[in-house]
XYZ file of C-alpha atoms in Angstrom:
679
model
C 18.376 -30.673 38.964
C 14.977 -32.120 39.733
C 12.298 -29.731 40.960
C 9.019 -30.687 42.510
C 6.730 -28.814 40.083
C 3.909 -31.279 39.704
C 2.940 -34.568 38.188
C 5.490 -35.968 35.776
C 8.005 -33.148 36.239
C 10.719 -35.472 37.391
C 10.394 -37.809 34.433
C 8.584 -40.652 36.235
C 5.940 -42.573 34.334
C 2.448 -41.166 34.825
C 0.531 -43.890 32.950
C -1.537 -46.667 34.425
C 0.132 -49.594 36.134
C -0.715 -51.771 33.090
C 2.460 -50.399 31.546
C 4.617 -51.837 34.329
C 6.076 -55.049 32.947
C 7.484 -57.869 35.082
C 11.192 -58.524 35.348
C 12.244 -62.150 35.761
C 15.448 -63.389 37.298
C 16.959 -66.747 38.280
C 15.585 -68.167 41.492
C 12.494 -65.958 41.437
C 9.310 -67.386 42.917
C 6.653 -66.776 40.248
C 3.080 -66.189 41.327
C -0.152 -65.569 39.461
C 0.413 -61.828 39.921
C 3.648 -61.927 37.931
C 2.143 -63.871 35.048
C -1.061 -61.792 35.049
C 0.999 -58.614 34.922
C 2.814 -59.893 31.841
C -0.508 -60.589 30.097
C -1.951 -57.210 31.099
C 1.150 -55.411 29.880
C 1.196 -56.976 26.401
C -2.576 -56.655 25.983
C -2.672 -53.014 27.072
C 0.232 -52.125 24.788
C -1.482 -53.764 21.801
C -4.716 -51.895 22.533
C -2.830 -48.614 22.906
C -1.243 -49.061 19.485
C -4.584 -49.942 17.939
C -6.452 -46.874 19.185
C -3.581 -44.409 18.715
C -2.171 -45.546 15.369
C -5.347 -46.699 13.668
C -8.431 -45.571 15.537
C -11.884 -47.154 15.619
C -13.608 -48.492 12.563
C -13.755 -51.358 10.139
C -10.421 -52.613 8.807
C -11.709 -55.076 6.252
C -14.757 -57.176 5.450
C -17.759 -57.161 7.779
C -20.080 -56.468 4.902
C -23.782 -56.532 5.762
C -26.209 -57.887 3.142
C -29.816 -58.911 2.936
C -30.674 -62.460 3.932
C -31.664 -64.612 0.918
C -34.765 -65.720 2.731
C -35.816 -62.159 3.534
C -37.599 -61.239 6.728
C -35.944 -59.490 9.639
C -32.552 -61.180 9.234
C -29.321 -59.904 7.680
C -25.981 -61.546 6.940
C -22.726 -60.180 8.415
C -19.718 -61.442 6.485
C -16.272 -62.175 7.948
C -13.999 -59.269 8.724
C -11.916 -57.343 11.221
C -12.706 -54.125 13.141
C -11.275 -52.070 16.003
C -13.308 -50.320 18.671
C -12.272 -47.016 20.250
C -10.675 -48.849 23.199
C -8.305 -50.694 20.854
C -10.002 -54.090 21.084
C -9.949 -56.392 18.063
C -13.329 -57.570 16.832
C -12.895 -60.531 14.501
C -15.834 -62.241 12.808
C -14.403 -65.496 11.393
C -17.415 -66.644 9.373
C -20.697 -65.354 8.023
C -23.236 -64.693 10.754
C -27.009 -64.560 10.311
C -28.282 -61.804 12.596
C -31.933 -61.674 13.626
C -32.548 -57.921 13.686
C -36.128 -58.320 14.858
C -34.970 -60.176 17.977
C -32.314 -57.548 18.656
C -34.912 -54.764 18.415
C -37.137 -56.623 20.862
C -34.243 -57.141 23.272
C -33.414 -53.466 23.046
C -36.980 -52.508 23.922
C -36.953 -54.832 26.903
C -33.595 -53.555 28.186
C -34.737 -49.966 27.717
C -37.965 -50.541 29.694
C -40.129 -50.051 26.642
C -38.383 -46.940 25.315
C -37.559 -47.253 21.629
C -36.644 -44.956 18.746
C -39.266 -46.696 16.564
C -42.542 -48.576 16.833
C -42.927 -52.225 17.731
C -42.470 -54.332 14.622
C -45.478 -56.434 15.634
C -47.728 -53.481 14.835
C -48.845 -52.514 11.380
C -47.145 -49.836 9.359
C -49.826 -47.295 10.155
C -47.832 -45.956 13.092
C -44.385 -46.290 11.585
C -42.064 -43.599 12.776
C -39.008 -42.390 10.904
C -36.360 -40.739 13.044
C -34.995 -38.772 10.115
C -38.373 -37.349 9.170
C -38.370 -39.038 5.723
C -40.982 -41.310 4.237
C -40.311 -44.994 4.956
C -39.762 -47.389 7.851
C -37.812 -47.287 11.067
C -34.059 -46.817 11.028
C -31.472 -48.487 13.233
C -27.756 -48.963 13.366
C -26.270 -52.439 13.515
C -23.179 -52.506 15.725
C -20.538 -55.038 16.682
C -19.484 -54.978 20.340
C -16.323 -56.488 21.800
C -16.965 -59.069 24.517
C -14.794 -61.223 26.742
C -15.945 -64.578 28.102
C -14.147 -66.583 30.812
C -13.970 -70.221 29.656
C -12.347 -73.623 30.427
C -12.755 -73.759 34.202
C -10.284 -75.912 36.168
C -10.027 -76.909 39.821
C -7.115 -75.159 41.538
C -4.676 -77.076 43.660
C -4.873 -76.641 47.387
C -2.786 -73.712 48.631
C -2.120 -72.049 51.929
C -4.240 -69.060 50.987
C -6.636 -68.087 53.791
C -9.527 -67.696 51.310
C -9.141 -70.340 48.582
C -11.330 -70.092 45.467
C -14.439 -72.266 45.784
C -15.007 -74.718 42.992
C -13.540 -74.402 39.518
C -11.964 -71.228 38.171
C -11.896 -70.206 34.469
C -8.448 -70.646 33.030
C -8.948 -68.797 29.727
C -10.419 -65.533 28.447
C -12.103 -65.907 25.096
C -12.285 -62.720 22.992
C -15.559 -62.565 21.128
C -18.257 -60.204 19.935
C -21.951 -59.622 19.908
C -24.323 -57.702 17.660
C -26.569 -54.933 18.951
C -28.940 -52.437 17.396
C -29.263 -48.821 18.498
C -30.859 -45.650 17.274
C -29.317 -44.422 14.055
C -27.211 -41.686 15.678
C -23.775 -43.238 15.888
C -20.793 -41.308 17.243
C -18.389 -39.975 14.621
C -14.836 -40.393 15.908
C -13.284 -38.377 13.119
C -11.615 -35.157 14.229
C -11.529 -32.167 11.933
C -8.529 -29.949 12.724
C -10.761 -26.897 12.352
C -12.659 -28.025 15.453
C -9.620 -27.443 17.626
C -9.053 -24.065 16.003
C -12.651 -23.072 16.722
C -12.192 -24.052 20.354
C -9.286 -21.610 20.573
C -10.896 -18.771 18.618
C -14.292 -19.102 20.279
C -17.283 -17.466 18.642
C -16.291 -16.695 15.048
C -18.400 -13.526 14.929
C -16.560 -12.014 17.902
C -13.226 -13.196 16.553
C -13.932 -11.625 13.164
C -15.021 -8.405 14.897
C -11.704 -8.140 16.730
C -9.649 -9.135 13.693
C -11.407 -6.630 11.393
C -10.794 -3.786 13.831
C -7.186 -4.824 14.098
C -7.025 -4.744 10.295
C -8.314 -1.160 10.223
C -5.857 -0.074 12.892
C -3.109 -1.681 10.817
C -3.665 0.949 8.099
C -3.128 3.698 10.661
C -0.359 2.406 12.935
C 2.636 3.552 10.877
C 0.829 6.713 9.777
C 0.112 7.709 13.387
C 3.718 7.051 14.383
C 5.149 9.136 11.542
C 2.638 11.961 12.091
C 3.634 12.293 15.748
C 7.359 12.447 14.923
C 8.787 15.716 13.649
C 5.583 17.684 13.083
C 7.584 20.372 11.280
C 8.870 18.019 8.574
C 7.449 18.023 5.041
C 6.244 14.934 3.181
C 7.928 14.235 -0.119
C 5.828 15.128 -3.167
C 6.833 13.005 -6.160
C 5.551 12.083 -9.601
C 3.052 9.569 -8.211
C 1.484 12.289 -6.068
C 1.353 14.630 -9.085
C -0.407 11.954 -11.137
C -2.846 11.289 -8.314
C -3.470 15.036 -8.021
C -4.203 15.449 -11.729
C -6.496 12.413 -11.974
C -8.546 13.201 -8.859
C -8.823 16.923 -9.664
C -10.027 16.212 -13.218
C -12.711 13.812 -11.936
C -13.950 16.153 -9.206
C -13.976 19.121 -11.555
C -16.314 17.237 -13.878
C -18.463 15.377 -11.312
C -18.348 17.160 -7.944
C -20.982 19.720 -8.916
C -24.683 19.129 -8.989
C -27.626 19.402 -6.669
C -28.506 17.089 -3.831
C -26.481 14.305 -2.241
C -24.858 11.772 -4.574
C -26.130 8.215 -4.967
C -24.254 5.498 -3.003
C -22.082 4.323 -5.957
C -21.195 7.921 -6.832
C -20.539 8.716 -3.163
C -18.041 5.865 -2.926
C -16.177 6.989 -6.034
C -16.284 10.658 -5.049
C -14.918 9.891 -1.574
C -11.943 8.043 -3.038
C -11.106 10.990 -5.322
C -11.512 13.453 -2.445
C -9.127 11.396 -0.338
C -6.554 11.204 -3.145
C -6.699 14.919 -3.972
C -6.709 15.938 -0.301
C -3.589 13.821 0.301
C -1.744 15.537 -2.567
C -2.763 19.051 -1.452
C -1.917 18.244 2.185
C 1.581 17.158 1.121
C 1.874 20.436 -0.762
C 0.812 22.320 2.393
C 3.583 20.717 4.479
C 6.193 22.681 2.451
C 7.150 26.272 3.192
C 6.673 29.057 0.624
C 9.998 28.385 -1.089
C 9.289 24.658 -1.252
C 5.821 25.217 -2.698
C 7.267 27.492 -5.357
C 9.795 24.804 -6.290
C 7.025 22.189 -6.470
C 5.014 24.448 -8.789
C 8.022 24.667 -11.109
C 8.612 20.900 -11.029
C 4.942 19.982 -11.444
C 3.000 22.603 -13.443
C -0.351 21.043 -12.496
C 0.095 22.449 -8.982
C -0.601 25.929 -10.353
C -4.292 25.013 -9.971
C -4.124 24.380 -6.205
C -6.639 27.128 -5.509
C -9.143 25.606 -7.938
C -8.459 22.175 -6.439
C -9.364 23.470 -2.966
C -12.611 24.867 -4.368
C -13.462 21.517 -5.991
C -12.738 19.754 -2.707
C -15.049 22.126 -0.853
C -17.871 21.465 -3.309
C -17.406 17.693 -3.099
C -17.251 17.697 0.715
C -20.458 19.710 0.845
C -22.298 17.147 -1.255
C -20.827 14.186 0.641
C -22.012 15.710 3.909
C -25.598 14.948 2.894
C -24.952 11.513 1.364
C -26.260 8.275 2.861
C -22.937 6.848 4.029
C -24.533 3.747 5.574
C -25.931 2.799 2.166
C -22.605 3.490 0.449
C -20.592 1.596 3.088
C -22.742 -0.895 5.028
C -19.740 -1.748 7.200
C -19.598 0.836 10.024
C -15.803 0.621 10.079
C -15.662 1.960 6.528
C -18.374 4.513 7.306
C -16.238 6.097 10.031
C -13.284 6.478 7.678
C -15.456 7.886 4.875
C -16.950 10.518 7.196
C -13.454 11.479 8.367
C -12.384 11.959 4.722
C -14.735 14.844 3.893
C -14.895 16.240 7.459
C -11.118 16.581 7.815
C -10.656 17.685 4.201
C -13.160 20.514 4.615
C -11.501 21.664 7.852
C -7.783 21.200 7.066
C -7.306 21.442 3.282
C -10.129 23.478 1.731
C -9.093 26.819 3.366
C -6.635 28.889 1.314
C -3.660 28.292 3.591
C -4.859 24.978 4.922
C -4.884 24.616 8.707
C -1.412 25.403 10.063
C -2.691 25.012 13.647
C -3.438 21.300 13.121
C -0.155 19.765 11.916
C -1.105 16.225 13.057
C -4.360 16.164 11.106
C -2.719 17.628 7.989
C 0.088 15.051 8.151
C -2.473 12.236 8.488
C -4.358 13.526 5.437
C -1.078 13.716 3.521
C -0.704 9.944 3.970
C -4.275 9.238 2.850
C -5.359 8.260 6.377
C -7.649 10.999 7.709
C -7.938 11.170 11.487
C -10.931 12.991 12.909
C -12.267 13.356 16.422
C -14.934 10.672 15.912
C -12.390 8.256 14.451
C -10.080 8.701 17.433
C -12.985 7.801 19.721
C -13.632 4.674 17.613
C -9.953 3.701 17.755
C -9.981 3.862 21.547
C -13.029 1.578 21.668
C -11.448 -0.799 19.120
C -8.277 -1.131 21.185
C -10.275 -2.007 24.286
C -12.326 -4.579 22.371
C -9.253 -6.288 20.888
C -7.478 -6.443 24.248
C -10.566 -7.838 25.998
C -11.040 -10.499 23.292
C -7.433 -11.639 23.495
C -7.434 -11.897 27.290
C -10.788 -13.739 27.225
C -9.514 -16.303 24.727
C -6.274 -16.784 26.642
C -8.276 -17.425 29.822
C -10.009 -20.342 28.095
C -7.046 -21.629 26.081
C -5.792 -25.024 27.201
C -2.888 -25.510 24.804
C -1.114 -22.147 24.788
C 2.471 -22.362 23.538
C 3.375 -18.646 23.480
C 4.068 -18.381 27.196
C 4.822 -14.622 27.302
C 1.766 -13.554 25.295
C -0.584 -12.937 28.213
C 1.974 -10.841 30.072
C 2.679 -8.751 26.983
C -1.027 -8.095 26.367
C -1.658 -7.148 29.992
C 1.186 -4.624 29.798
C -0.348 -2.727 26.844
C -1.414 0.808 27.823
C -4.826 1.154 26.168
C -6.200 4.719 26.193
C -9.483 5.128 28.099
C -12.831 5.302 26.372
C -14.382 8.656 25.436
C -18.024 9.595 24.816
C -19.190 9.988 21.251
C -18.394 13.481 19.892
C -20.949 15.781 18.252
C -21.442 15.353 14.489
C -18.686 16.778 12.267
C -16.498 17.617 15.267
C -13.059 18.985 14.274
C -11.405 18.878 17.684
C -7.626 18.592 17.246
C -5.532 15.713 18.512
C -2.470 15.995 20.717
C 0.884 14.372 20.113
C 0.603 12.378 23.347
C -2.803 10.970 22.358
C -1.664 10.011 18.854
C 1.463 8.309 20.192
C -0.535 6.368 22.791
C -3.002 5.099 20.166
C -0.147 4.182 17.802
C 1.809 2.275 20.462
C -1.268 0.376 21.685
C -2.316 -0.479 18.111
C 1.172 -1.751 17.277
C 1.400 -3.892 20.428
C -2.086 -5.395 20.112
C -1.710 -5.953 16.358
C 1.430 -7.979 17.040
C -0.362 -9.854 19.833
C -3.245 -10.796 17.494
C -0.810 -12.269 14.963
C 0.994 -14.178 17.707
C -2.262 -15.583 19.055
C -3.554 -16.664 15.638
C -0.207 -18.235 14.748
C -0.150 -20.162 18.000
C -3.746 -21.348 17.488
C -3.177 -22.452 13.879
C 0.042 -24.300 14.613
C -1.491 -26.153 17.580
C -4.030 -27.811 15.264
C -1.286 -29.807 13.547
C -1.039 -32.099 16.589
C -4.025 -34.522 16.555
C -5.584 -35.117 19.976
C -6.181 -38.493 21.538
C -9.822 -39.466 21.059
C -12.184 -39.985 23.960
C -13.805 -43.402 24.129
C -17.356 -43.224 25.436
C -18.939 -45.847 23.196
C -16.961 -48.927 22.148
C -19.524 -50.248 19.679
C -18.443 -50.297 16.029
C -21.026 -49.391 13.409
C -21.385 -52.016 10.691
C -24.394 -50.770 8.719
C -27.535 -48.663 8.739
C -30.718 -50.705 8.582
C -34.204 -49.716 7.482
C -37.087 -51.843 8.669
C -40.600 -52.036 7.355
C -42.623 -53.797 9.986
C -40.540 -56.815 10.931
C -38.637 -56.957 7.654
C -35.285 -55.393 6.801
C -35.842 -53.539 3.543
C -32.542 -51.713 3.080
C -28.930 -52.000 4.239
C -26.327 -49.239 3.881
C -22.677 -49.701 4.891
C -21.099 -46.859 2.894
C -20.936 -44.256 5.671
C -19.441 -46.316 8.465
C -16.001 -45.489 9.823
C -13.006 -47.040 8.127
C -9.596 -47.424 9.707
C -7.068 -45.163 7.948
C -3.296 -44.805 8.371
C -2.843 -42.616 11.396
C -6.364 -43.300 12.663
C -9.679 -41.692 11.847
C -8.696 -38.576 13.812
C -5.792 -38.062 11.438
C -7.456 -39.284 8.273
C -9.442 -36.073 7.879
C -6.183 -34.246 7.178
C -5.021 -36.439 4.326
C -6.328 -34.173 1.509
C -4.638 -31.094 2.993
C -1.864 -32.560 5.145
C 1.100 -31.768 2.890
C -0.100 -28.226 2.183
C -0.541 -27.586 5.911
C 2.920 -28.920 6.667
C 4.442 -26.680 4.009
C 2.680 -23.630 5.448
C 3.669 -24.639 8.977
C 7.344 -24.542 8.019
C 6.924 -20.864 7.061
C 4.622 -19.853 9.934
C 5.270 -21.959 13.032
C 8.337 -22.095 15.266
C 9.504 -18.701 14.049
C 10.792 -15.864 16.249
C 8.092 -13.817 17.953
C 7.072 -10.976 15.592
C 7.979 -7.477 16.715
C 6.653 -4.138 15.548
C 9.238 -2.212 13.552
C 8.638 1.469 14.170
C 9.195 3.580 11.027
C 12.162 5.921 11.197
C 12.499 9.379 9.657
C 15.497 10.534 7.628
C 17.847 12.935 9.351
C 17.104 15.691 6.840
C 14.934 16.409 3.846
C 11.294 15.511 3.181
C 9.802 12.353 4.655
C 8.953 9.632 2.114
C 5.614 8.051 2.980
C 3.406 5.869 0.750
C -0.212 6.666 0.037
C -2.627 4.296 1.842
C -4.203 2.401 -1.057
C -7.254 0.269 -0.368
C -8.223 2.047 2.859
C -11.903 2.020 1.857
C -11.691 -1.313 0.009
C -12.527 -4.873 1.067
C -9.399 -5.372 3.235
C -8.496 -8.881 1.985
C -6.578 -11.109 4.376
C -3.462 -12.438 2.699
C -0.267 -14.179 3.716
C 0.778 -17.635 4.862
C -1.034 -17.380 8.213
C -4.329 -16.360 6.611
C -3.982 -19.160 4.042
C -3.390 -21.622 6.845
C -6.464 -20.438 8.783
C -8.623 -20.581 5.662
C -7.413 -24.088 4.830
C -8.265 -25.289 8.329
C -11.726 -23.724 8.491
C -12.878 -24.407 4.914
C -14.063 -28.022 4.511
C -12.740 -29.859 1.472
C -15.149 -31.909 -0.685
C -16.306 -34.837 1.425
C -14.727 -33.503 4.609
C -16.729 -33.238 7.804
C -17.252 -29.585 8.728
C -15.526 -28.337 11.882
C -17.744 -28.356 14.927
C -18.545 -24.857 16.107
C -18.037 -24.097 19.774
C -21.193 -23.194 21.666
C -20.063 -21.160 24.613
C -21.851 -18.823 26.920
C -21.113 -15.199 26.116
C -20.893 -12.991 29.156
C -22.145 -9.460 28.554
C -21.349 -6.463 30.668
C -24.378 -5.315 32.728
C -25.959 -2.030 31.686
C -25.173 -0.524 35.090
C -21.468 -1.084 34.505
C -21.519 0.333 30.960
C -23.484 3.384 32.134
C -20.951 3.944 34.899
C -18.087 3.645 32.412
C -19.703 6.188 30.107
C -20.317 8.559 33.014
C -16.693 8.126 34.085
C -15.571 8.907 30.538
C -17.673 12.073 30.529
C -16.217 13.119 33.897
C -12.718 12.552 32.567
C -13.513 14.767 29.610
C -14.823 17.523 31.873
C -11.747 17.276 34.095
C -9.555 17.562 31.008
C -11.512 20.639 29.878
C -11.238 22.243 33.320
C -7.525 21.527 33.416
C -7.087 23.185 30.044
C -9.110 26.197 31.235
C -6.977 26.547 34.378
C -3.835 26.379 32.301
C -5.247 29.134 30.059
C -6.016 31.337 33.087
C -2.517 30.787 34.416
C -1.083 31.866 31.105
C -3.255 35.022 31.085
C -2.247 35.806 34.681
C 1.418 35.462 33.806
C 0.936 37.778 30.825
C -0.819 40.379 33.017
C 1.999 40.278 35.589
C 4.530 40.803 32.838
C 2.618 43.860 31.549
C 2.438 45.393 35.073
C 6.185 44.959 35.477
C 6.787 46.693 32.141
C 4.547 49.627 33.167
C 6.372 50.080 36.478
C 9.709 50.148 34.721
C 8.455 52.740 32.219
C 7.068 55.012 34.969
C 10.281 54.786 36.977
C 12.389 55.570 33.920
C 10.427 58.802 33.215
C 11.034 60.353 36.744
C 13.751 63.267 36.666
C 17.098 62.841 38.346
C 18.421 65.654 40.782
C 21.420 67.773 39.549
C 22.936 69.821 42.493
C 21.572 73.072 43.988
C 20.079 74.328 40.756
C 17.738 71.373 40.502
C 14.155 72.433 40.067
C 10.940 70.637 40.485
C 9.490 69.426 37.236
C 6.209 71.327 37.745
C 7.797 74.809 38.309
C 9.334 77.184 35.769
C 12.596 79.089 36.428
C 10.673 82.439 36.818
C 8.451 81.067 39.531
C 9.452 82.181 43.123
C 10.859 79.635 45.457
C 8.613 77.795 47.787
C 7.718 79.656 50.988
C 8.206 78.453 54.519
C 12.008 78.647 54.869
C 12.744 80.764 58.022
C 16.010 82.253 59.309
C 16.740 79.405 61.607
C 16.301 76.911 58.952
C 18.997 74.492 58.096
C 21.175 75.034 55.052
C 19.525 74.137 51.817
C 19.949 70.567 50.705
C 19.365 69.037 47.366
C 15.738 68.086 47.096
C 15.004 64.397 47.465
C 13.742 62.374 44.487
C 10.066 62.701 44.140
C 8.022 59.548 44.210
C 4.495 58.835 43.157
C 3.295 59.069 46.786
C 4.877 62.548 47.546
C 2.650 65.640 47.996
C 3.168 69.481 47.802
C 3.783 71.198 51.170
C 1.490 74.046 52.286
C 2.872 77.647 52.838
C 4.438 78.074 56.275
C 4.864 74.354 56.770
C 8.326 73.327 57.860
C 9.940 70.478 56.088
C-alpha cells in the first residue's frame, strides 16, 4: 500500500528531468523538443557514469613539459581527463600554452588581484605562496568548454516568434587552459572523514569512551554485589596464590617511613588490591567456612598478619602523590578507593560486617568508595549527553531505535563531591541503579560506534564546485617557467577518486564488516548467581592498567582513522562546542546539595520514627507488667495488700450499713478512705 510519507516514498523518480527519455511510436509528430530530449538523456547518463564510476582526474596522457625554446611557455601533450561534472576533456594534439599570457588574463579578470607579482617586474618582489625560496607558483588547469558552431538558417514555421538569422546546428566539445593559485581542490574522500563527522570532536569522544571503559570493569561486579548480599564468594587456588604473593610482597616492602615514590606506589596499590580481594572473599564466609578454608589453604592461617600488613600499606599510600603515580584522573579515583576501602572494610579484625556491598566489591577486585560512586554518576551523565548530542547531528543513522533506548535510560542524579577519605556506605538501590544505567549506556556506545563505522563503507557522491582539472604545478621566475610538476595531480582510479583511497585497506575493512555490521543489536547479559553454594566471580585483572581497546570494532575504527603510507589524512571536523553556562552548573550543584540534605533529613525522620515505635513498645510492656502484679480478690476473707491480718478492720461501717461486699479491685488511681467516711 502506498503511503504519502514524503519525496520518493511511492517509488517515483526523484532525479532531474534529464533522465526522462523520449518514447517514439508510429505516426508520431517529432519536434525539436523530442530530439533534444534524446540528446540530453544520453549525454546526462554518460556524465553521470563518468563522475560516479570514475571521478575527476586525468585518465591518460596530458603530460606537461618545458617548452624547448624556454620562456613562459609549456607544452601540454595529448590525453584524456574527466572533470567533476563528468565532462570529457580530450586534447588531441600537443598544445603550446603561453603561461605568461594566462597569468596576465587572470590578473585582468580578477581586477588586479593576483597570488603573485606581475611577471613584468624584477625578481626583487617575488612572492612565494608556500613561503619557500623561489618564484611564484601556479596551477595549470584544463577546463571543459562547449561552443555552438555551424549556424544554419531555419525554415519558415508558424511559430509566433521565429529565430532571427542563423542558428547554430552543432555543439562542439572543447577545452581551454587556465591558471589559478596553487591551491587546487582535492576530490579524494578518506573514509575516516565521514567517521569523524559522526564522532565529532575526538577529545570529547575519547573522554566518553574511556569513562565507558572504566564502567565496563564495574558493571557485572555491581550487579553481582547487589544480588544476594548474604552469599559467599568462592575462594579457590588462584585466590590462595594471589594471597600468598601479595602478602609476601607487602610484608617485605610495605614498611618504611614517608610516602612511597610513584613507581612503588603503583606496585604497592596493585598488591594491596590483590590481597584485599583475597581477604574480603575470606570474610564473606561464616566461621565454619573460614575454618574449612584454613584447612584447605594453610596460608590463610596468617590472615591476622595480612590485615596488619594491609593497614601499614594503606597508611603509607594515604600520603602518596597519586596524581604523579597515575596521571589519568580515572585511574587516580580507583587507586584512592583501593586503600580507602581496604582500610575501612578489611583491615579491622572482623572486617566490616555492616557494609556487605563494599566488602563484596573488594572481593572482586573492584573497590567502590563514596567518591567513586559520585564519579560514576557524573560519568553516566557525560556519556548519555555525548550520545544524544552526536545523534542530534547524525545524518546517516541506521540504528533507528538507538535514540529512544538512550532517552529511556534512568541515569542517577549528580551528587556533590564528598569529603576526603569518606567511607559512607552504599545502598542496594543505588548500586543497582548505577549498574543498570552503566549496562544500558555501555551497550548504546557499542551500537553507536558500530553504526558509525559501518556507515563509512558506503562512499558518498562528491560535490562539484570547481570543474577545472589540474594538469601540473608551475613555478615561474619572472616571466619564465622554471619548473613543472605533474606527480601530485588527481588520477582516475577504478571506482573513482573517492573510492580509490580505500584500495590499500578495502579488503580488510570488508572482512571486518562481515563480523561487525548487520548483526543483531547487542544486549547486556546480566550475570546470574547459582541457586546454592559460593558465587564464582573472577578477579578484575588490569583495572589499573592501560585499558587497551581490542576486538573487531576497535580494529575497524583504528583502520579507518589511521592513515596508511601515502594516504590523505582524514579531515577533522571543526564544530562549535556548546558549554553549559556557569549559572546553570551552579544551580545544578545547589540542587544536588539540596537533594542530599533532603535525603539526610528523610533518614533522620525515619530514625526518629523507629525510636518512637520502640518507646511505645516499652510503655506497653510496662503497663502489662504493672497490671499483672495487682492482687486478685478471693471472697470475704480478701484483705488489702497493705494491711496485716492482726490489723483492725477499717472504721466507718455503721449499723445501718449495707451487708459487706467483696472489696473492688484496687487501681492505681484509688485512695484510702478517712475514718467515719461512708463508702
